[in-house]
Structure formats: C-alpha cells, structure tokens
Short mmCIF file of C-alpha atoms and ligand atoms in Angstrom, two decimals:
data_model
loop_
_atom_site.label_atom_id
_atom_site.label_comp_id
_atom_site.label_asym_id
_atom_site.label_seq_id
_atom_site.Cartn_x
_atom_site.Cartn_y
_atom_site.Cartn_z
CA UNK A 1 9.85 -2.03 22.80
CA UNK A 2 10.15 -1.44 19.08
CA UNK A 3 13.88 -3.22 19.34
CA UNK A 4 15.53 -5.33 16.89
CA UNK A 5 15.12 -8.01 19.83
CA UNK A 6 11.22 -7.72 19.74
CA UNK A 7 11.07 -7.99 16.34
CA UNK A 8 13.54 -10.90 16.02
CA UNK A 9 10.86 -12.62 18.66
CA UNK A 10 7.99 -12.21 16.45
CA UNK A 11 9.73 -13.29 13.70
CA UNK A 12 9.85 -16.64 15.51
CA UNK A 13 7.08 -16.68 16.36
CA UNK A 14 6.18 -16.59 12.97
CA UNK A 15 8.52 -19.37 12.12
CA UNK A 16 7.26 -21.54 14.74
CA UNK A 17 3.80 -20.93 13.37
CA UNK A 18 4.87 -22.54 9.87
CA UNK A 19 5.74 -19.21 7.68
CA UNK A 20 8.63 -20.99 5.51
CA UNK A 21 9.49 -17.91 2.89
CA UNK A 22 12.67 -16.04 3.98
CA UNK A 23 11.81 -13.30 1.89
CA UNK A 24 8.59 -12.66 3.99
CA UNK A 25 10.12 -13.51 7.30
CA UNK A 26 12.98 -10.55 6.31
CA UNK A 27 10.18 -7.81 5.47
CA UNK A 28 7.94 -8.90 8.31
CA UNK A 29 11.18 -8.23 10.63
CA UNK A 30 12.40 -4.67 8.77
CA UNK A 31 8.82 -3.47 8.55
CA UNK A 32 7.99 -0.65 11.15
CA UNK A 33 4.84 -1.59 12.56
CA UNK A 34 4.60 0.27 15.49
CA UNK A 35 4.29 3.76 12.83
CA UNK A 36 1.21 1.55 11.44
CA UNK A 37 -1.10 1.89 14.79
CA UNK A 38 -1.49 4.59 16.97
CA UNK A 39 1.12 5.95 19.00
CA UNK A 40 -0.61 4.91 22.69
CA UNK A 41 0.05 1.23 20.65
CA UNK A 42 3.19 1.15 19.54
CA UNK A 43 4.44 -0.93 22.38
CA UNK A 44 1.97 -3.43 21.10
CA UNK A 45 2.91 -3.75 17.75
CA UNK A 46 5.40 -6.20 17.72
CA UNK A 47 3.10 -8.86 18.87
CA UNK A 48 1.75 -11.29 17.03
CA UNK A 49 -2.27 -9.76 17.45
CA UNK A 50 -4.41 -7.96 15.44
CA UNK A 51 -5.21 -4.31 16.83
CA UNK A 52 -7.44 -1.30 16.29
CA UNK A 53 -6.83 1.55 13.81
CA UNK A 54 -10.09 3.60 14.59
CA UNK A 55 -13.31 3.53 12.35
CA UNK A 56 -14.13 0.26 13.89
CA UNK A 57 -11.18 -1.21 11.90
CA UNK A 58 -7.88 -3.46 12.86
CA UNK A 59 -4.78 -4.16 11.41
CA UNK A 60 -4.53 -7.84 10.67
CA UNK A 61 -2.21 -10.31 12.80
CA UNK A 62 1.45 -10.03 11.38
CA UNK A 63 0.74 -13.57 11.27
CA UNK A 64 -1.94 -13.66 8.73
CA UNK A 65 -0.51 -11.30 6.98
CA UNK A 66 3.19 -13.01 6.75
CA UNK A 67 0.82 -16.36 5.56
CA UNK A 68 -1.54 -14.81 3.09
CA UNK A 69 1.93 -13.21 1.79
CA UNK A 70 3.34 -16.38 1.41
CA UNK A 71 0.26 -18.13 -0.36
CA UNK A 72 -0.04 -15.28 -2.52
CA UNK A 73 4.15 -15.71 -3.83
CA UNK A 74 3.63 -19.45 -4.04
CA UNK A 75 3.75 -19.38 -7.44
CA UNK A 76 6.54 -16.59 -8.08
CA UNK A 77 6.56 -12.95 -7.63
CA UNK A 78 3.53 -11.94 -9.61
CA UNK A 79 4.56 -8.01 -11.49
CA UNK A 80 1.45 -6.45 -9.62
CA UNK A 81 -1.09 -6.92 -6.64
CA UNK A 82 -4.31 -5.72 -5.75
CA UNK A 83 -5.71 -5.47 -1.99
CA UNK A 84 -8.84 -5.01 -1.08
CA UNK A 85 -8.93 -2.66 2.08
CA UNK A 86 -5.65 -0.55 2.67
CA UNK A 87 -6.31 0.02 6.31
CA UNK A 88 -3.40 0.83 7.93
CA UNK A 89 -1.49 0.30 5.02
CA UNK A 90 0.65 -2.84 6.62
CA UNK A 91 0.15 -5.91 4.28
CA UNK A 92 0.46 -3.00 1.58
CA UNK A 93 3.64 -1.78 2.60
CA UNK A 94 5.12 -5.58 2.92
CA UNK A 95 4.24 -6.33 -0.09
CA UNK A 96 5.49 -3.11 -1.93
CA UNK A 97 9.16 -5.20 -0.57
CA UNK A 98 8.35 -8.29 -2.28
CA UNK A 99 6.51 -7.06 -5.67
CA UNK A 100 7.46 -4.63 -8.08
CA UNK A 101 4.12 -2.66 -8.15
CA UNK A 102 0.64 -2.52 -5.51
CA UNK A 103 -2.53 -1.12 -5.96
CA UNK A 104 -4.28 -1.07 -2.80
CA UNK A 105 -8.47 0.16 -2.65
CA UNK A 106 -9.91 1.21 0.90
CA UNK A 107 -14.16 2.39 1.32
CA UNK A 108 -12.81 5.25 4.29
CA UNK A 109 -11.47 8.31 2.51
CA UNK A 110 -9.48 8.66 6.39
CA UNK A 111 -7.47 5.72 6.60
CA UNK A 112 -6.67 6.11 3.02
CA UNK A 113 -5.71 9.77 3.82
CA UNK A 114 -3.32 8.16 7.13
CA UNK A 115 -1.70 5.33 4.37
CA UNK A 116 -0.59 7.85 2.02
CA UNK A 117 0.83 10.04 4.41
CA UNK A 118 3.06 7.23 5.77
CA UNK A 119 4.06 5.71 2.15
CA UNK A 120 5.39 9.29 1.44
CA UNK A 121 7.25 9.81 4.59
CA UNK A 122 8.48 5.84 4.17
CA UNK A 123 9.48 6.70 0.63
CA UNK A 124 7.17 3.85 -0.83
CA UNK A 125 6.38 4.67 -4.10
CA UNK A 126 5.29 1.73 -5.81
CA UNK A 127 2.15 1.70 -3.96
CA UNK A 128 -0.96 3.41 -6.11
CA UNK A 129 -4.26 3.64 -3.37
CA UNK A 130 -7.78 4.56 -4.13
CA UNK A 131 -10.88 5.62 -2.48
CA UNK A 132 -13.66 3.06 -3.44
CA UNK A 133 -15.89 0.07 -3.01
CA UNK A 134 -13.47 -2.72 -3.22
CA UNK A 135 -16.13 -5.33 -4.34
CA UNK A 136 -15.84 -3.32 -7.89
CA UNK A 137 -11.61 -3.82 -7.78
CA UNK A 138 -9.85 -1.45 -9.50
CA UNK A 139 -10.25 -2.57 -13.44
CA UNK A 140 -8.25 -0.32 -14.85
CA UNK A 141 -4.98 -1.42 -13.83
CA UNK A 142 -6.20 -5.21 -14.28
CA UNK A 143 -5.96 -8.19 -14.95
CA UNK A 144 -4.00 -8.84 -12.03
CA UNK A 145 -1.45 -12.01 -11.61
CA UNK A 146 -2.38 -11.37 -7.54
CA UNK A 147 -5.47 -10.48 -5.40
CA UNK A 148 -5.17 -10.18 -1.74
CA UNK A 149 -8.59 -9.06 0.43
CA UNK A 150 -8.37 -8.00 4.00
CA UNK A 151 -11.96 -7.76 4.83
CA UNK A 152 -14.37 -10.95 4.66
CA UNK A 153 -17.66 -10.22 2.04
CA UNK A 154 -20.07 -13.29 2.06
CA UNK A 155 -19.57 -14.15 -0.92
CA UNK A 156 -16.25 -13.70 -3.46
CA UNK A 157 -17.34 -10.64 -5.47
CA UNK A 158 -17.58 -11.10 -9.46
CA UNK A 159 -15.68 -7.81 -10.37
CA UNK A 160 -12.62 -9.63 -8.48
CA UNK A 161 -13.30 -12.89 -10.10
CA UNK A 162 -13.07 -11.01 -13.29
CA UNK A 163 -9.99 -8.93 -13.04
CA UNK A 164 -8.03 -12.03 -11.66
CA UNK A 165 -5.83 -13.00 -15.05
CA UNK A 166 -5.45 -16.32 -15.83
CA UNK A 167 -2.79 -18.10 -14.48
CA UNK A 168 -3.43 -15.59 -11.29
CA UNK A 169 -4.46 -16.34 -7.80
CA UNK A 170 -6.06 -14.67 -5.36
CA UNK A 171 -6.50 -14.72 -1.13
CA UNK A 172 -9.76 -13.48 0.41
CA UNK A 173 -11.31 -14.50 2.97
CA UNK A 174 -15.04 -15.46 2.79
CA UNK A 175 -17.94 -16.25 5.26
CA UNK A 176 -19.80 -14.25 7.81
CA UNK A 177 -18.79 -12.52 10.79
CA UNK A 178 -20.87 -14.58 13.21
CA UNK A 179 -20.85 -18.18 11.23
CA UNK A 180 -17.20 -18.27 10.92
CA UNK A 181 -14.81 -17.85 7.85
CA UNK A 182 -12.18 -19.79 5.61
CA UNK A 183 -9.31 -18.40 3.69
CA UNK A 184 -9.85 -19.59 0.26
CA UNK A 185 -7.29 -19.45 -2.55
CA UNK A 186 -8.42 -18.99 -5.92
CA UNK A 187 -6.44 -20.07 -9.08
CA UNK A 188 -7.45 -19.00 -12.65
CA UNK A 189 -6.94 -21.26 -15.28
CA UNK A 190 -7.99 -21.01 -18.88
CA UNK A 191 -11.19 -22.92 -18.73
CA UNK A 192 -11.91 -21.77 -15.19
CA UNK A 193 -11.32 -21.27 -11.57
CA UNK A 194 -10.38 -23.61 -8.86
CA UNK A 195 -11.23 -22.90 -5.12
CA UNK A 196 -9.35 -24.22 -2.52
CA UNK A 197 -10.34 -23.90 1.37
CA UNK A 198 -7.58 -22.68 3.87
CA UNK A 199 -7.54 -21.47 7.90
CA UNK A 200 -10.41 -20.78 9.59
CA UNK A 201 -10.12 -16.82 10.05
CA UNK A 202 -11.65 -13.68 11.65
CA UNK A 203 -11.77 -10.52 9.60
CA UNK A 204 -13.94 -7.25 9.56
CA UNK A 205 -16.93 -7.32 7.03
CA UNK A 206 -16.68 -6.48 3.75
CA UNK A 207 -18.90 -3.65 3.55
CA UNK A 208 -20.76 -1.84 0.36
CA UNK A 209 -20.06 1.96 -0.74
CA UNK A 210 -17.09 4.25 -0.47
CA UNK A 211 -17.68 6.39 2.65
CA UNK A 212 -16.44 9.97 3.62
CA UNK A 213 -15.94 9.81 7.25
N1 SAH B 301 -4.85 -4.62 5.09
C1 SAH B 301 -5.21 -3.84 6.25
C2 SAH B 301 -6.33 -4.50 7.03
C3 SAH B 301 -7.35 -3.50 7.43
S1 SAH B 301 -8.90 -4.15 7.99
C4 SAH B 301 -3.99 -3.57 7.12
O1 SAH B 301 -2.92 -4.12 6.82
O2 SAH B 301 -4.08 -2.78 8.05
C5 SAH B 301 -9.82 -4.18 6.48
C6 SAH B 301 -10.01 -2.89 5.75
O3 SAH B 301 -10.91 -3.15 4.67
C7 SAH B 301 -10.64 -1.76 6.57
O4 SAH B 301 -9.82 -0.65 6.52
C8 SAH B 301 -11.99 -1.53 5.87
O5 SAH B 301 -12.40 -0.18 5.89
C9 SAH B 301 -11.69 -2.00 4.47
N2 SAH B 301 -12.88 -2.36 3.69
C10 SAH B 301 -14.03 -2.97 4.10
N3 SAH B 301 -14.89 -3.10 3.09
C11 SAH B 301 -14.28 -2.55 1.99
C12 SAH B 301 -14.67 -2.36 0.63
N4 SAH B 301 -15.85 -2.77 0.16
N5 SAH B 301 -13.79 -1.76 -0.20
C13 SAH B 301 -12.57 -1.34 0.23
N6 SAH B 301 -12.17 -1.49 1.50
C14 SAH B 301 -12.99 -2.08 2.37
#
C-alpha cells in the first residue's frame, strides 16, 4: 500500500495534472506520507485527497501541495520559507528537500507537538516550528523571499504582507469557506505588490489565537 508502485502512481497523477518541476515530483515521490496521517490511514495516503489529522484539521491534497510548491520555486530556490499552519507537517517536510531553511507557525500546541516529533525521528533539522497566531507571521526570522499559507483567512493578513521581502512571493489562499476561494500569488516589488488570481481551492479557515488543546 505504501509501495514504491503507489507512489510512482501518484506521482502521475501529479504529472498528468500539470506539476512540471522534477525537483517537486522527486520529493513528492520519496516523501513518507502515510507517517503524516494516522495509522488507520496510511493505506490512504498515497492518494491524491486531502484527509483528516484530528482537531477538525486535514492534510492538504499532495496535489496542491506539489502546485503551491512549484509556484512558490518559480522564481528560484528562495534561502528561507515561512508556512502558515504546520498541520501535519507535510508541505513542511517537502519543502525542508527543496530549501535550505523553513519556519513553519501552527495555532494547536498538539499538532505542533505531533510535527516535531516526526521531524526528529525523520532527521529534519532545517525546519524551526512555533506555537502562534499565524496572521502575526513570525517577524523575527523575516523578511522572507517565500510565504506559503495552508489555511484560507478572508482577507491576506498585513503582518504577512509586511514580512514578505521585496523581490519575494507568497501563496495563500483567500476567500471564505462557504463563498469559495482563489489561490492568489503575491509578488513584492519595490514600489509595491502585485496580486495575481490562481485555482479555485478549498482550505480550512484561518482562524484567530494560538490555542492549547
Ligand atoms: N500544511 C498542513 C495543512 C494543515 S491544514 C499540512 O501539510 O498538513 C491548516 C493548518 O493551519 C491547521 O493545522 C490549522 O490548525 C492551521 N491554522 C489555522 N489558522 C491558523 C493560524 N491563525 N495560525 C497558525 N496556524 C493556523
């Protein structure tokens, strides 16, 4: 279920779907996803779905995460990333292969707990997570050539805006959870940022305050 034969398959599946970067498409088929979800899952994991990781939370589709990957190396491999929303710790871990350094910011202490846990017994170590409200970013390690945010707020938040650098992008997605939302891709430049509007998506809310649960 977890054999290099399932995970060749979503890889096409991937390919057929448009993802183009061979870098991505090699971590995407090394990465162990089926440690990432819950054991009762595992058999799951090598499809091309988003599924649950408890506290009302998912891990994303390997697709999305294999295209906001992409997007976010369109313009070379930025030195450092930050994510919004660690989760299960899966577009973190893939993009600890691609970029030298990831700071990654999740609101429940639990599946922050869960990530660092498997980073350690992965031997990731260029992945730095913290317990907080994402919408504040994490400024001290900022500016950041790369933002990537895997929960949808209503509205892109101004701390992120802020700690983008200039010549940086970033991927979030934006809208509500009932009216629909758009990956949009967000380029600093030095007098300003331009927006541009991606996919249609689905992801959990964006939600305010750091929570102990
Ligand atoms: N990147 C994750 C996706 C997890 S789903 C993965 O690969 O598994 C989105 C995550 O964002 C959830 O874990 C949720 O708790 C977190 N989240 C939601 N609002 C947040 C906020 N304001 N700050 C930090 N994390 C947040």
């Amino acid at each position: 279920m977890t054999s290099q034969r399932t995970r060749d398959r979503l890889v096409q599946r991937l390919r057929d779907k448009g993802i183009e970067n061979e870098k991505v498409l090699g971590v995407m088929r090394s990465m162990p996803r089926h440690l990432f979800v819950d054991e009762a899952l595992a058999q799951r994991a090598y499809e091309d779905d988003a599924l649950p990781i408890g506290h009302g939370q998912t891990i994303s589709q390997p697709f999305i995460v294999a295209r906001m990957t992409e997007i976010l190396l369109s313009r070379g491999t930025p030195d450092k990333v930050l994510e919004v929303g660690t989760g299960s710790g899966f577009q973190a871990a893939v993009l600890s292969r691609l970029v030298p350094q990831v700071y990654s910011v999740e609101r429940i202490v639990a599946l922050q707990i869960q990530a660092r846990e498997l980073f350690h017994k992965l031997n990731f170590n260029n992945i730095a997570l913290k317990h907080t409200d994402g919408s504040w970013g994490w400024p001290q390690n900022g500016p950041y050539p790369a933002i990537i945010v895997t929960a949808a707020p209503e509205r892109v938040p101004e701390a992120l805006m802020e700690q983008l650098a200039v010549g940086g992008i970033m991927i979030i997605p934006v809208g509500s959870q009932s009216g629909g939302q758009r990956l949009l891709q967000i380029t600093r430049h030095v007098d300003g940022y331009v927006e541009e509007e991606l996919d249609g998506v689905h992801f959990v809310p964006l939600l305010n305050g750091a929570v102990r649960q």
